[in-house]
GROMACS .gro file of C-alpha atoms in nm:
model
  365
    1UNK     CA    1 -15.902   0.558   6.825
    2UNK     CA    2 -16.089   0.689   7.090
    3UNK     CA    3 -16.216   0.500   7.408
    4UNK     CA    4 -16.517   0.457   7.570
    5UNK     CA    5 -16.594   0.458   7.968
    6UNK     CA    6 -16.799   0.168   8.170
    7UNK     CA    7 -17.073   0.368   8.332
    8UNK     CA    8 -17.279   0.052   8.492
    9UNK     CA    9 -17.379  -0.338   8.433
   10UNK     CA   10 -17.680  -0.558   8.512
   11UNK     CA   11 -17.754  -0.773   8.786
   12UNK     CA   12 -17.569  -1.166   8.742
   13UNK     CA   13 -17.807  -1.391   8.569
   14UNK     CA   14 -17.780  -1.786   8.709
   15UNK     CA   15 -17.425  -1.940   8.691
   16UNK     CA   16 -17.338  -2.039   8.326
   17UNK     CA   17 -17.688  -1.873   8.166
   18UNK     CA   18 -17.533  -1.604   7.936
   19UNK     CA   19 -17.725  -1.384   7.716
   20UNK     CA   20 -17.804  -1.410   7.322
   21UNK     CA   21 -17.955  -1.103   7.169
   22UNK     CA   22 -18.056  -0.720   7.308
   23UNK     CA   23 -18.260  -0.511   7.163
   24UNK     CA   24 -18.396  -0.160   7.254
   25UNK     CA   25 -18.743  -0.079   7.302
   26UNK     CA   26 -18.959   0.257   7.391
   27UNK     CA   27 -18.658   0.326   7.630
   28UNK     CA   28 -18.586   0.011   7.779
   29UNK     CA   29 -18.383  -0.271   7.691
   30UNK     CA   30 -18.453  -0.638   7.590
   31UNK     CA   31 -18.273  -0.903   7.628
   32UNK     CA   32 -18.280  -1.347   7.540
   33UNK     CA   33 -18.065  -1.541   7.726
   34UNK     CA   34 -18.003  -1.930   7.792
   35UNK     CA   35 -18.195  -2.040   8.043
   36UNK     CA   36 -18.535  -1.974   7.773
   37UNK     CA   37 -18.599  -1.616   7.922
   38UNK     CA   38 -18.706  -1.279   7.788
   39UNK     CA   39 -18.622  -0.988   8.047
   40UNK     CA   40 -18.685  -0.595   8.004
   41UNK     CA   41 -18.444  -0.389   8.167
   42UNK     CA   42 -18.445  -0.004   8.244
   43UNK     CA   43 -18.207   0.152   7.954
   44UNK     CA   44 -18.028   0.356   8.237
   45UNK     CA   45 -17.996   0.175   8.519
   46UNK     CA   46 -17.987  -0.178   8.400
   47UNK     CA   47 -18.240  -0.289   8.653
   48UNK     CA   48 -18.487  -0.556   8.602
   49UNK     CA   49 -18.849  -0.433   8.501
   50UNK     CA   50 -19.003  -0.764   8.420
   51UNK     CA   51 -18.960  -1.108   8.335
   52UNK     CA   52 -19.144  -1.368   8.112
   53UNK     CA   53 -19.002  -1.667   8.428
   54UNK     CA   54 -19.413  -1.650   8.513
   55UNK     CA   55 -19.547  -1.774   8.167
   56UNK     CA   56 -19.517  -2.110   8.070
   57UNK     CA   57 -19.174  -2.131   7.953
   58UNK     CA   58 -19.074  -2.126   7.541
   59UNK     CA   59 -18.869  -2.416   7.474
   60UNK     CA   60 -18.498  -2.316   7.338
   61UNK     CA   61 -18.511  -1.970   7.284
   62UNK     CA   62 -18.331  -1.872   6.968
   63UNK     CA   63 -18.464  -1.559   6.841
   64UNK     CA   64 -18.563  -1.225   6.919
   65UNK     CA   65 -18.684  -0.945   6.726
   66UNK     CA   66 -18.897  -0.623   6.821
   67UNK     CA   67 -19.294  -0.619   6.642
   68UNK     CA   68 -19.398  -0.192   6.574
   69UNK     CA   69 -19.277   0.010   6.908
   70UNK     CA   70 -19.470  -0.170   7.175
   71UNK     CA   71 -19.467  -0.567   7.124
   72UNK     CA   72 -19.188  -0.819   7.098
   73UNK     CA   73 -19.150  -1.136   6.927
   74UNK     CA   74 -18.932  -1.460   7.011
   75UNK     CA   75 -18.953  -1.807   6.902
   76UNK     CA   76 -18.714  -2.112   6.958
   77UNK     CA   77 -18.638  -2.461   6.912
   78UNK     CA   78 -19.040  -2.586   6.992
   79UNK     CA   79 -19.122  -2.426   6.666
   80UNK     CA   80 -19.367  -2.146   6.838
   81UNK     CA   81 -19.378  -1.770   6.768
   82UNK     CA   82 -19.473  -1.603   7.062
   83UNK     CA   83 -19.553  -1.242   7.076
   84UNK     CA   84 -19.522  -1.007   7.411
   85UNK     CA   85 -19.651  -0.701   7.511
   86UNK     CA   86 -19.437  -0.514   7.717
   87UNK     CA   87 -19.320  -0.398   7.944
   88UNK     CA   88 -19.582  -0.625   8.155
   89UNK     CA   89 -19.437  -0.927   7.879
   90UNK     CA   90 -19.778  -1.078   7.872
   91UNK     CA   91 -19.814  -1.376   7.574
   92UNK     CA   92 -20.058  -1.216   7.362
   93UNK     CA   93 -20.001  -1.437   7.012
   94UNK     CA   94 -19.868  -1.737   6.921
   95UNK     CA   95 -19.782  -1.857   6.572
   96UNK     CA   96 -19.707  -2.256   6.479
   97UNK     CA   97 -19.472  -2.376   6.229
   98UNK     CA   98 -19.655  -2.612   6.034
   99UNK     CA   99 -19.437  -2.889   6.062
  100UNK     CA  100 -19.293  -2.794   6.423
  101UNK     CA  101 -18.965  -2.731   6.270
  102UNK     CA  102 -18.688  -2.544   6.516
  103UNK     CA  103 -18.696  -2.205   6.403
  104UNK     CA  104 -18.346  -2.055   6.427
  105UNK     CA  105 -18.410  -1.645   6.255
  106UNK     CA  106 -18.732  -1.404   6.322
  107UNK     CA  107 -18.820  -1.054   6.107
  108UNK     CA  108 -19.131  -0.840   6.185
  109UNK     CA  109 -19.281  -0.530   5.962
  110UNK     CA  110 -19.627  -0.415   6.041
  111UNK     CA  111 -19.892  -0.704   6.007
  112UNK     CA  112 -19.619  -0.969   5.834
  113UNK     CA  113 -19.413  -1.164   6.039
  114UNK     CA  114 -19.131  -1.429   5.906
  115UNK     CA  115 -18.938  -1.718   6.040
  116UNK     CA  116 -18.649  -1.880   5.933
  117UNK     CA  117 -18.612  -2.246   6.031
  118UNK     CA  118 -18.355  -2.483   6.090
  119UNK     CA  119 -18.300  -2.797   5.861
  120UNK     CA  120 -18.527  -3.084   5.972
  121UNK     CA  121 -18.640  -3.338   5.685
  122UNK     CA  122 -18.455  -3.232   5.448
  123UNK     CA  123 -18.638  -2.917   5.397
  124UNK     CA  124 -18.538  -2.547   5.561
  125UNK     CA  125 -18.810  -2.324   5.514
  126UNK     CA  126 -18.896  -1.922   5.505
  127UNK     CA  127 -19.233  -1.904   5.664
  128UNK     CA  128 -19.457  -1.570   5.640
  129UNK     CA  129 -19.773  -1.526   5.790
  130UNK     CA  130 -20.016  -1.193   5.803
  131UNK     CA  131 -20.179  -1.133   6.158
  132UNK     CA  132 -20.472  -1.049   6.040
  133UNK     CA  133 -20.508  -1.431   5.987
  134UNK     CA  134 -20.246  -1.570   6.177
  135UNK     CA  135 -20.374  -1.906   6.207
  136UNK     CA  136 -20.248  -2.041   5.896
  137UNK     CA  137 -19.946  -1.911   5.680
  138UNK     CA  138 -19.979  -1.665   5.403
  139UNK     CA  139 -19.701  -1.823   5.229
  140UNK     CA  140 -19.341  -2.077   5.284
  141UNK     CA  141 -19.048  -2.053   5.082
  142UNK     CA  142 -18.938  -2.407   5.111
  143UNK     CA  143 -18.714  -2.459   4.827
  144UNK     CA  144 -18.453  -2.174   4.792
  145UNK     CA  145 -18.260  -2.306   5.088
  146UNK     CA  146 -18.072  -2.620   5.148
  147UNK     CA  147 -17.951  -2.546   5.493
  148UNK     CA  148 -18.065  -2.395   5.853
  149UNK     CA  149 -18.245  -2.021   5.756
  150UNK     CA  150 -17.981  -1.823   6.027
  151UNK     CA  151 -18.097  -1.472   5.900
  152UNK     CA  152 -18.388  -1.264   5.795
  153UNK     CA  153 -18.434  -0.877   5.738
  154UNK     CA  154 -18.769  -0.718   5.571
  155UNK     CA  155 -18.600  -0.405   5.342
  156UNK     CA  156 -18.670  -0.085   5.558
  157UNK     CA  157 -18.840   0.117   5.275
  158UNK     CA  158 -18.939  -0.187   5.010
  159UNK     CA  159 -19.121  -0.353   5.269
  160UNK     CA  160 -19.252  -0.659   5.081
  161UNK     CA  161 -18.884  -0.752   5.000
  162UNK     CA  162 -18.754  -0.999   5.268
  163UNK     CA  163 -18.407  -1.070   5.287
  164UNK     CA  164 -18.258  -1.459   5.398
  165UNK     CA  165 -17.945  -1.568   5.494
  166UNK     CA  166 -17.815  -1.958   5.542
  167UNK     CA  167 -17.550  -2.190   5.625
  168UNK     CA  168 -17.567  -2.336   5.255
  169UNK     CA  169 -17.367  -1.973   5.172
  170UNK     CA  170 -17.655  -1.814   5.022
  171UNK     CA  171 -17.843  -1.489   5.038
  172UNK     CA  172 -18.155  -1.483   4.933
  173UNK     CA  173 -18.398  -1.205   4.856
  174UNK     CA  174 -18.758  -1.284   4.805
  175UNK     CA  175 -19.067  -1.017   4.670
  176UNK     CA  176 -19.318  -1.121   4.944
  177UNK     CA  177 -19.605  -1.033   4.751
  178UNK     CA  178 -19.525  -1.323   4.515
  179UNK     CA  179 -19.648  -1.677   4.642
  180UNK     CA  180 -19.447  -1.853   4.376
  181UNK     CA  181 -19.138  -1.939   4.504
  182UNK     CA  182 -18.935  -1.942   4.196
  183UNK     CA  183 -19.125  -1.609   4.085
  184UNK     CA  184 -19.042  -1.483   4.423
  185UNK     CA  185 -18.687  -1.508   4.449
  186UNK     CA  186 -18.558  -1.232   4.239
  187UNK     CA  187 -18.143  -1.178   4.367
  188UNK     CA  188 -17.947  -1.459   4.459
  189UNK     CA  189 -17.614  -1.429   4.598
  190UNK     CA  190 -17.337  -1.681   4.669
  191UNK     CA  191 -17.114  -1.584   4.983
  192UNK     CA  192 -16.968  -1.923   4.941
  193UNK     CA  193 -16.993  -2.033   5.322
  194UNK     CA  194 -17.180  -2.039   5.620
  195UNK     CA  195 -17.372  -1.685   5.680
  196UNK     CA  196 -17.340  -1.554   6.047
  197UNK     CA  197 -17.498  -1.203   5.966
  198UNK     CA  198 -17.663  -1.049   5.656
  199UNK     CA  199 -17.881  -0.744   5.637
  200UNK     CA  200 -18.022  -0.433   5.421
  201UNK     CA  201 -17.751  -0.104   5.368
  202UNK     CA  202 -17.865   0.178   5.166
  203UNK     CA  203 -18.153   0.146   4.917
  204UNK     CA  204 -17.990  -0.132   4.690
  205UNK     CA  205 -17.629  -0.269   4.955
  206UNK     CA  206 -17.648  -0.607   5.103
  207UNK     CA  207 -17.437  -0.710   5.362
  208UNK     CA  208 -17.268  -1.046   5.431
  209UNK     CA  209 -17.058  -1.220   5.688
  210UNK     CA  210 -16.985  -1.535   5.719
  211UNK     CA  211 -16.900  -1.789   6.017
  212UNK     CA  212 -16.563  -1.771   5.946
  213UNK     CA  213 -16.587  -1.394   5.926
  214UNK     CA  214 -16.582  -1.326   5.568
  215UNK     CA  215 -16.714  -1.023   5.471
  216UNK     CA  216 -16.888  -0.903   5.095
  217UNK     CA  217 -17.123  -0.601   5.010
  218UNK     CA  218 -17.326  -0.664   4.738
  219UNK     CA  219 -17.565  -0.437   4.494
  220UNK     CA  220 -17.891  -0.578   4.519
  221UNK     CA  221 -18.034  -0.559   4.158
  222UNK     CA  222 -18.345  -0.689   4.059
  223UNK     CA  223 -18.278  -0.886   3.693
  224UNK     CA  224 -18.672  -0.789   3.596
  225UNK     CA  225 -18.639  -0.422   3.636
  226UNK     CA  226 -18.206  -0.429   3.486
  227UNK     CA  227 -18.090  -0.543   3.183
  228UNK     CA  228 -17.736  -0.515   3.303
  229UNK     CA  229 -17.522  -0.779   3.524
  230UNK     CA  230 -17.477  -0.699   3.879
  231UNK     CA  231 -17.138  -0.517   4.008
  232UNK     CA  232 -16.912  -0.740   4.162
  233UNK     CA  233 -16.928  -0.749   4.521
  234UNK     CA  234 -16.740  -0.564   4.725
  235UNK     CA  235 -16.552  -0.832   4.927
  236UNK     CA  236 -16.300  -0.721   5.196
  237UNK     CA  237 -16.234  -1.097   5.328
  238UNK     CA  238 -16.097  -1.209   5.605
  239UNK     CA  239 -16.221  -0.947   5.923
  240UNK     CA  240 -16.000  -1.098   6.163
  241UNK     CA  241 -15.703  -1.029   5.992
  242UNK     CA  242 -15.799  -0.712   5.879
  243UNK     CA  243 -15.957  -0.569   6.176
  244UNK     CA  244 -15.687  -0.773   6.432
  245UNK     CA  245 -15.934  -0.949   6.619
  246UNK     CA  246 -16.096  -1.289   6.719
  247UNK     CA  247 -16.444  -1.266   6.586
  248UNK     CA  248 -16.667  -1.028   6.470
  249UNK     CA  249 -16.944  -0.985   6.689
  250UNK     CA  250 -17.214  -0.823   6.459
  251UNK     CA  251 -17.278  -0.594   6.163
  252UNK     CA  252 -17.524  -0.319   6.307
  253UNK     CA  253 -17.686  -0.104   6.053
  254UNK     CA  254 -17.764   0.274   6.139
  255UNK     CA  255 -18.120   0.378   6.154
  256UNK     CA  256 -18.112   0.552   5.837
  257UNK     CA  257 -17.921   0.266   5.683
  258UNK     CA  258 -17.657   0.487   5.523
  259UNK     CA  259 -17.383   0.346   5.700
  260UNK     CA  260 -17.328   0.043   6.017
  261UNK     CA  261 -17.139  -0.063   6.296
  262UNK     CA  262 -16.897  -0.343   6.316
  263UNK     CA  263 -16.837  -0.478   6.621
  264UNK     CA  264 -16.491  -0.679   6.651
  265UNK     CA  265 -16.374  -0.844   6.945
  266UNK     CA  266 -16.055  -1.000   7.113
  267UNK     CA  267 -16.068  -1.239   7.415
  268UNK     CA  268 -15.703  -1.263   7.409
  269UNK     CA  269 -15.640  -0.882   7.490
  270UNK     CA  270 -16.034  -0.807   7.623
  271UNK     CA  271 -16.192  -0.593   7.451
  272UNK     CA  272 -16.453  -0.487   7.163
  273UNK     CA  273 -16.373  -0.214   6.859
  274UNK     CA  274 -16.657  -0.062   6.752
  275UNK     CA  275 -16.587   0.061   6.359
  276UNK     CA  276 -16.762   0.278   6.116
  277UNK     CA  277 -16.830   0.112   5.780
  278UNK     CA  278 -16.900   0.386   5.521
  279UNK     CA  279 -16.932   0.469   5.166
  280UNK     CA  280 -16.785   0.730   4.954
  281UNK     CA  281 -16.735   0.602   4.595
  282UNK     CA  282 -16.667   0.244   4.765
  283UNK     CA  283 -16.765   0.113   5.135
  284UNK     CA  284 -16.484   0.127   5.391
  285UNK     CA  285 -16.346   0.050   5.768
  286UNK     CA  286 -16.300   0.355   5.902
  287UNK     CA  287 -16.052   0.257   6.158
  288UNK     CA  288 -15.953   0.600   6.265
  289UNK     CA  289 -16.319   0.655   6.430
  290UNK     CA  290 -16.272   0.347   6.597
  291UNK     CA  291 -16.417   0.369   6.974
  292UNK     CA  292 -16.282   0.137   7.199
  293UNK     CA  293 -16.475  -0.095   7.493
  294UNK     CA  294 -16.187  -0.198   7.678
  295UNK     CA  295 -16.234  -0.536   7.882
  296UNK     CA  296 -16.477  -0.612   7.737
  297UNK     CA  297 -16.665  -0.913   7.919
  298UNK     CA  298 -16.337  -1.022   7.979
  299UNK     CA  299 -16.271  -1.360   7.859
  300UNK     CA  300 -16.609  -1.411   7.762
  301UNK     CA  301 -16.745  -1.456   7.455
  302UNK     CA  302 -16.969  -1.066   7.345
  303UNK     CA  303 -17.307  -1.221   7.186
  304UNK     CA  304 -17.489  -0.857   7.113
  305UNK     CA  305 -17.421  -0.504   7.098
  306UNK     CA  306 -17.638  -0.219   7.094
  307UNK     CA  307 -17.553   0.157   6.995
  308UNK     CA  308 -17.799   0.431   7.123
  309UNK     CA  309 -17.646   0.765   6.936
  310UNK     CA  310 -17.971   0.953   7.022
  311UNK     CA  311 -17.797   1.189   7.184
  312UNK     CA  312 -17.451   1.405   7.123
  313UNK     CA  313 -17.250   1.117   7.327
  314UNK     CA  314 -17.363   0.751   7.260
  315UNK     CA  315 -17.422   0.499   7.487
  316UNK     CA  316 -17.346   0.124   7.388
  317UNK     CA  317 -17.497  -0.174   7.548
  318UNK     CA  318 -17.315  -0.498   7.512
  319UNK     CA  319 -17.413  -0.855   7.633
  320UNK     CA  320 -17.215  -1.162   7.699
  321UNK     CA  321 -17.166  -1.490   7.813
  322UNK     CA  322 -17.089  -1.412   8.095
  323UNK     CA  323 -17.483  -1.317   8.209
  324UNK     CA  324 -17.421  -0.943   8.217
  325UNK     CA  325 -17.544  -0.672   8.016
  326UNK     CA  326 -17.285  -0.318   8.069
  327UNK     CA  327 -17.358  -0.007   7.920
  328UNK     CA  328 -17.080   0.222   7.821
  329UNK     CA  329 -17.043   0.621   7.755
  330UNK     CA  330 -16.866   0.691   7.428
  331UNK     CA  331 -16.626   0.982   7.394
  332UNK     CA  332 -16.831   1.351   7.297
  333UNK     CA  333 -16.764   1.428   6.961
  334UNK     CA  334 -16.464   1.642   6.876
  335UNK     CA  335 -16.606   1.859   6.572
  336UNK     CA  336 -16.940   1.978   6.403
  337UNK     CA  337 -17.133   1.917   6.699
  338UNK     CA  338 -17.435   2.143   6.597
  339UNK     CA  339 -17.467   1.985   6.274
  340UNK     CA  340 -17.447   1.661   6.393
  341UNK     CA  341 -17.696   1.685   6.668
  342UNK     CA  342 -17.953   1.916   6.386
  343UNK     CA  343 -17.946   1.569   6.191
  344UNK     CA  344 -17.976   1.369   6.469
  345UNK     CA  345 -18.295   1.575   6.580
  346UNK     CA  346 -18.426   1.529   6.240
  347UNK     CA  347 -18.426   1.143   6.211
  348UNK     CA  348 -18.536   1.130   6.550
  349UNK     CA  349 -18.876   1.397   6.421
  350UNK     CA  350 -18.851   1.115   6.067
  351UNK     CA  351 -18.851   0.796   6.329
  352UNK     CA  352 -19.112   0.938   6.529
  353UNK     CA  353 -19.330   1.038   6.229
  354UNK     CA  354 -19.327   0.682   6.098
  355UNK     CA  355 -19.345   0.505   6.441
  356UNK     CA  356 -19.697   0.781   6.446
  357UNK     CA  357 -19.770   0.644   6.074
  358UNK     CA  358 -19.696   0.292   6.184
  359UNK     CA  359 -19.963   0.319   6.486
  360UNK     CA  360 -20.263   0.453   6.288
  361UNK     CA  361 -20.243   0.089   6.080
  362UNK     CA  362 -20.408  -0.248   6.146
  363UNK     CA  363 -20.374  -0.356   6.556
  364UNK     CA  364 -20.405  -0.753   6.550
  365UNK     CA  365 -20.420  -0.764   6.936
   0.00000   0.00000   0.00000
């Protein structure tokens, strides 16, 4: 286990505002929090750069999620998608659930945008829409779920497949390009309660963790393309007991998707374990690469975390309910340095290729 140093924390937000989501963005960092507010902050020194307090405020703020390398996208409770150029955060776009529905989970790839609403008439909905006519939807899923939609991933490389978590235990993954519904959903997967966190690993892994912390890879295998049954999932239960720790705060893929981040943390003895999850033959903890953030937030609940490894020695960003965002310096690496920063210079030259591929397509705005 290795431990990681505070280097420096964000101004207070307002008494009892504390802060959902961060994300990073063309070297800053943003950031959702309580009191309905999107803030950019500068990566390094945590100050403020702007603030959306100016425009007309976005009713219960649920969701955050970035839109290409410049824009942002957040929606809420007044069923609104509103998108944000930044750093100036200027409302450029907004996007209306049909039937005003709370939307609770937001996912973004090039012109397609989806929301994931919460359960309001008896009906919880996936909603798509294409920006090149963003007036209307392209498509809803409004069958496939009988619970609030709490997650949503578009596959990093299949970029038509959408992924959908919800409370009714299931994971859903849909072929966007379908408008059938029943056509369209081509895995199914029963985590068998409540889904906190589910995303994309690897070409073919699903991830999924439950409210009460359960935790299940599965092989996503499309039934049209294989005649054989899928592998039974991979489940490692219970990440509390395993891991020794309150809650898990997130499952943070890394930007190739060949491994992630799992970020437990106790409020008891204050602080958050960051832990490899790899795969050899089988995916596994890797508890003896775990880097510690001791205290934490303290007693406070940790909402988000954030790992930037673009250099040799990471820096993490966490946020909490306690209004502050800290960043912290990880430990330098102890062996194959030179290797490991030649790959990291190499996804960085991939990224940067596709964000370069990514801005020569269709500009809505």
């Amino acid at each position: 286990m290795k431990t990681a140093s505070f280097l420096t924390q964000s101004s207070p937000l307002s008494p009892d505002t504390f802060v959902y989501t961060i994300l990073s963005i063309q070297g800053s960092l943003a950031f959702i929090s309580s009191d309905d507010t999107l803030r950019i902050l500068d990566q390094t020194s945590l100050q403020l750069i702007s603030s959306s307090c100016s425009q007309e405020p976005q009713a219960g703020v649920t969701c955050l999620t970035r839109h290409g390398d410049r824009r942002l996208l957040t929606a809420g409770r007044d069923g609104l998608v509103r998108c944000w150029d930044q750093p100036s955060l200027h409302n450029i776009l907004e996007l209306h659930e049909p039937n005003k529905h709370p939307i609770l989970s937001l996912a973004a790839h090039d012109t397609k945008v989806a929301a994931g609403t919460e359960l309001s008439a008896s009906e919880a909905a996936v909603v798509l829409w294409d920006l090149r006519s963003s007036k209307t939807p392209l498509l809803q899923y409004a069958e496939s779920h009988s619970d609030d939609v709490s997650q949503l991933r578009f596959h990093h490389e299949k970029t038509s497949a959408l992924l959908s978590g919800s409370t009714d235990g299931l994971v859903n993954v849909y072929e966007t390009l379908v408008t059938d519904e029943d056509e369209a959903v081509i895995q199914v997967f029963n985590h068998g309660s409540s889904i906190a966190h589910a995303g994309f690993l690897q070409d073919d892994q699903i991830f999924a963790l439950s409210n009460d912390e359960a935790f299940s890879v599965y092989t996503n295998q499309d039934p049209e393309i294989s005649s054989t049954a899928s592998p039974k999932p991979q489940d490692f239960g219970d990440l509390r007991s395993l891991l020794e720790c309150d809650y898990i705060v997130d499952v943070v893929p890394s930007r190739c998707f060949n491994e992630a981040t799992v970020g437990a943390s106790s409020s008891t003895t204050r602080h958050l374990d960051l832990i490899p999850l790899r795969r050899t033959s089988q995916w596994s903890l890797d508890r003896s690469e775990t880097i510690r953030l001791l205290d934490g937030h303290g007693e406070d609940i940790i909402r988000s975390f954030f790992v930037d490894d673009e250099e040799q020695t990471s820096v993490v960003f966490t946020a909490g309910e306690d209004g502050f965002i800290k960043a912290w310096r990880t430990p330098p690496e102890e062996s194959g340095p030179d290797e490991k920063t030649h790959e990291r210079r190499r996804r960085r030259k991939s990224l940067k290729n596709a964000e370069q591929s990514d801005s020569n397509r269709f500009k809505p705005y």
